[in-house]
Amino acid sequence: MPSGTVKFFNYDRGYGFISNDDGGADAFVHVTAVEAAGLPGLNKDERISYDLETGANGKISAINLQPAG
C-alpha cells in the first residue's frame, strides 16, 4: 500500500492530490474516496496510505484511504 502526503484537497471542488513518498506521480483523490474512508476531509501535509485504482476513464486515483502513522 503506497503512502504519501496530501499536497492539496478542496472539499468544495471534490478533489485533491497526494504526493507519493516513493517519488512517483501524484495520486488524484476524489471526495467519494474520502467519504468512503469515513474521513471528514484531507488536510495539506497530512500523511495518508492508499491503494491505486484505474477508473473507466483510464485515470488512476487513490482509494481505500487510511491515515498513515
mmCIF file of C-alpha atoms in Angstrom:
data_model
loop_
_atom_site.group_PDB
_atom_site.id
_atom_site.type_symbol
_atom_site.label_atom_id
_atom_site.label_comp_id
_atom_site.label_asym_id
_atom_site.label_seq_id
_atom_site.Cartn_x
_atom_site.Cartn_y
_atom_site.Cartn_z
ATOM 1 C CA MET A 1 0.000 0.000 0.000
ATOM 2 C CA PRO A 2 1.603 3.285 -1.084
ATOM 3 C CA SER A 3 1.761 6.202 1.305
ATOM 4 C CA GLY A 4 2.219 9.895 0.808
ATOM 5 C CA THR A 5 1.470 13.431 1.890
ATOM 6 C CA VAL A 6 -1.597 15.449 0.925
ATOM 7 C CA LYS A 7 -0.475 18.262 -1.388
ATOM 8 C CA PHE A 8 -3.905 19.764 -1.890
ATOM 9 C CA PHE A 9 -7.517 18.884 -1.173
ATOM 10 C CA ASN A 10 -10.573 21.066 -1.703
ATOM 11 C CA TYR A 11 -13.766 19.520 -0.352
ATOM 12 C CA ASP A 12 -15.963 22.033 -2.222
ATOM 13 C CA ARG A 13 -14.342 21.174 -5.557
ATOM 14 C CA GLY A 14 -14.385 17.480 -4.658
ATOM 15 C CA TYR A 15 -10.789 16.505 -5.333
ATOM 16 C CA GLY A 16 -7.138 16.817 -4.423
ATOM 17 C CA PHE A 17 -3.720 15.231 -4.857
ATOM 18 C CA ILE A 18 -1.408 13.083 -2.736
ATOM 19 C CA SER A 19 2.360 13.232 -3.227
ATOM 20 C CA ASN A 20 3.803 9.692 -3.310
ATOM 21 C CA ASP A 21 6.603 9.003 -0.796
ATOM 22 C CA ASP A 22 8.447 6.900 -3.396
ATOM 23 C CA GLY A 23 8.703 9.823 -5.782
ATOM 24 C CA GLY A 24 6.178 8.520 -8.291
ATOM 25 C CA ALA A 25 3.424 10.568 -9.866
ATOM 26 C CA ASP A 26 0.986 12.378 -7.601
ATOM 27 C CA ALA A 27 -2.217 10.455 -6.932
ATOM 28 C CA PHE A 28 -5.555 12.086 -7.721
ATOM 29 C CA VAL A 29 -8.067 11.673 -4.893
ATOM 30 C CA HIS A 30 -11.809 12.222 -5.314
ATOM 31 C CA VAL A 31 -14.120 13.280 -2.494
ATOM 32 C CA THR A 32 -16.021 9.973 -2.795
ATOM 33 C CA ALA A 33 -12.857 8.093 -1.716
ATOM 34 C CA VAL A 34 -12.534 10.398 1.296
ATOM 35 C CA GLU A 35 -16.177 9.856 2.246
ATOM 36 C CA ALA A 36 -15.908 6.073 1.720
ATOM 37 C CA ALA A 37 -12.980 6.048 4.145
ATOM 38 C CA GLY A 38 -15.098 7.868 6.751
ATOM 39 C CA LEU A 39 -12.723 10.827 6.820
ATOM 40 C CA PRO A 40 -14.049 14.371 7.302
ATOM 41 C CA GLY A 41 -11.636 15.663 4.655
ATOM 42 C CA LEU A 42 -7.913 15.816 3.978
ATOM 43 C CA ASN A 43 -5.565 18.498 5.217
ATOM 44 C CA LYS A 44 -2.427 19.720 3.497
ATOM 45 C CA ASP A 45 0.669 17.802 4.718
ATOM 46 C CA GLU A 46 -1.490 15.028 6.257
ATOM 47 C CA ARG A 47 0.074 11.561 5.914
ATOM 48 C CA ILE A 48 -2.122 9.038 4.062
ATOM 49 C CA SER A 49 -1.862 5.403 2.958
ATOM 50 C CA TYR A 50 -3.887 4.409 -0.077
ATOM 51 C CA ASP A 51 -4.398 1.983 -2.941
ATOM 52 C CA LEU A 52 -4.475 2.980 -6.608
ATOM 53 C CA GLU A 53 -7.334 2.207 -8.989
ATOM 54 C CA THR A 54 -7.699 2.807 -12.710
ATOM 55 C CA GLY A 55 -11.155 4.161 -13.458
ATOM 56 C CA ALA A 56 -13.309 3.611 -16.535
ATOM 57 C CA ASN A 57 -11.876 6.831 -17.967
ATOM 58 C CA GLY A 58 -8.347 5.387 -17.727
ATOM 59 C CA LYS A 59 -7.252 7.773 -14.989
ATOM 60 C CA ILE A 60 -5.566 6.499 -11.849
ATOM 61 C CA SER A 61 -6.890 7.636 -8.478
ATOM 62 C CA ALA A 62 -6.358 6.923 -4.798
ATOM 63 C CA ILE A 63 -8.885 4.731 -2.959
ATOM 64 C CA ASN A 64 -9.023 2.895 0.407
ATOM 65 C CA LEU A 65 -7.572 5.895 2.217
ATOM 66 C CA GLN A 66 -6.153 5.413 5.715
ATOM 67 C CA PRO A 67 -4.275 7.791 7.983
ATOM 68 C CA ALA A 68 -0.586 6.811 7.925
ATOM 69 C CA GLY A 69 1.334 6.506 11.161
#
